[in-house]
């Protein structure tokens, strides 16, 4: 049978604490919704296979289209690029996606209604989920992750955050706030929030990373 592709797009996917939690919640949700035994990994005792991918791994219209078309056509294994959040770029090495029953593609722009080669990319997906949160929470989580990435860059001089290591905390916060206002918040208002209308399901995440309908 053809692999089911579940698209998960999240307004809070940039947070340092939430990713694993919302994946675990999605597992429970899908087990109920689809009657699958979903596991974060390649296989389970019931032989249902699942794989999680970030949208940035298959960004750009041509990559996205070719990847989803290959999945729907069961043309496994599929070679996919690996994205580094430390470098904000794809790596020279690639990953391999083998055939599995459920593919969850995460990313903040996945619900954009894009046409490519006379096809709507949204139509490839079987289920589209939009995870929402208040702007205040998103900004706090963004700031927490920013400082966490700066700390981690002490062991990774190639990280984009390494340039902040020796700066006073006030300067790091100033840069963080400027990036939030100019990039993240602008994208949130202009591109991410308007795509909510394309979701099959909208879920709200509170300040404790708990999900509410």
GROMACS .gro file of C-alpha atoms in nm, residues 113-199:
model
   87
  113UNK     CA    1  -0.053   2.695  -0.101
  114UNK     CA    2   0.218   2.665  -0.366
  115UNK     CA    3   0.176   2.545  -0.722
  116UNK     CA    4   0.463   2.377  -0.902
  117UNK     CA    5   0.452   2.202  -1.240
  118UNK     CA    6   0.074   2.246  -1.249
  119UNK     CA    7   0.033   2.068  -0.915
  120UNK     CA    8  -0.064   2.200  -0.573
  121UNK     CA    9   0.192   2.074  -0.323
  122UNK     CA   10  -0.069   2.069  -0.045
  123UNK     CA   11  -0.263   1.801  -0.230
  124UNK     CA   12   0.015   1.548  -0.175
  125UNK     CA   13  -0.056   1.538   0.199
  126UNK     CA   14  -0.320   1.326   0.367
  127UNK     CA   15  -0.341   1.526   0.689
  128UNK     CA   16  -0.236   1.885   0.755
  129UNK     CA   17  -0.197   2.002   1.115
  130UNK     CA   18  -0.132   2.359   1.230
  131UNK     CA   19   0.006   2.401   1.584
  132UNK     CA   20  -0.059   2.750   1.718
  133UNK     CA   21   0.062   2.942   2.023
  134UNK     CA   22   0.039   3.297   2.152
  135UNK     CA   23   0.291   3.545   2.016
  136UNK     CA   24   0.420   3.611   2.368
  137UNK     CA   25   0.499   3.244   2.421
  138UNK     CA   26   0.659   3.212   2.081
  139UNK     CA   27   0.882   3.510   2.149
  140UNK     CA   28   0.987   3.372   2.489
  141UNK     CA   29   1.065   3.030   2.342
  142UNK     CA   30   1.257   3.192   2.057
  143UNK     CA   31   1.468   3.387   2.307
  144UNK     CA   32   1.531   3.077   2.518
  145UNK     CA   33   1.644   2.885   2.213
  146UNK     CA   34   1.863   3.172   2.094
  147UNK     CA   35   2.058   3.178   2.422
  148UNK     CA   36   2.073   2.799   2.427
  149UNK     CA   37   2.226   2.797   2.079
  150UNK     CA   38   2.482   3.057   2.185
  151UNK     CA   39   2.584   2.835   2.475
  152UNK     CA   40   2.607   2.526   2.253
  153UNK     CA   41   2.824   2.715   2.005
  154UNK     CA   42   3.105   2.720   2.261
  155UNK     CA   43   3.179   2.367   2.143
  156UNK     CA   44   3.104   2.441   1.779
  157UNK     CA   45   3.301   2.737   1.638
  158UNK     CA   46   3.133   2.689   1.298
  159UNK     CA   47   2.791   2.769   1.441
  160UNK     CA   48   2.624   3.092   1.334
  161UNK     CA   49   2.580   3.169   1.703
  162UNK     CA   50   2.953   3.149   1.784
  163UNK     CA   51   2.993   3.521   1.716
  164UNK     CA   52   2.786   3.599   2.025
  165UNK     CA   53   2.987   3.390   2.273
  166UNK     CA   54   3.199   3.673   2.416
  167UNK     CA   55   2.931   3.941   2.407
  168UNK     CA   56   2.755   4.066   2.721
  169UNK     CA   57   2.414   3.916   2.781
  170UNK     CA   58   2.250   4.253   2.710
  171UNK     CA   59   2.410   4.264   2.364
  172UNK     CA   60   2.303   3.908   2.287
  173UNK     CA   61   1.947   3.993   2.391
  174UNK     CA   62   1.954   4.307   2.174
  175UNK     CA   63   2.056   4.103   1.869
  176UNK     CA   64   1.798   3.838   1.952
  177UNK     CA   65   1.519   4.096   1.974
  178UNK     CA   66   1.621   4.261   1.648
  179UNK     CA   67   1.618   3.931   1.463
  180UNK     CA   68   1.280   3.842   1.611
  181UNK     CA   69   1.126   4.171   1.498
  182UNK     CA   70   1.285   4.186   1.153
  183UNK     CA   71   1.268   3.819   1.056
  184UNK     CA   72   1.066   3.583   1.274
  185UNK     CA   73   0.775   3.807   1.371
  186UNK     CA   74   0.750   3.946   1.018
  187UNK     CA   75   0.736   3.594   0.874
  188UNK     CA   76   0.485   3.492   1.139
  189UNK     CA   77   0.241   3.771   1.051
  190UNK     CA   78   0.288   3.776   0.675
  191UNK     CA   79   0.333   3.410   0.587
  192UNK     CA   80   0.278   3.162   0.869
  193UNK     CA   81  -0.045   3.274   1.036
  194UNK     CA   82  -0.230   3.327   0.704
  195UNK     CA   83  -0.160   2.963   0.613
  196UNK     CA   84  -0.368   2.839   0.908
  197UNK     CA   85  -0.674   2.832   0.684
  198UNK     CA   86  -0.517   2.548   0.484
  199UNK     CA   87  -0.496   2.311   0.782
   0.00000   0.00000   0.00000
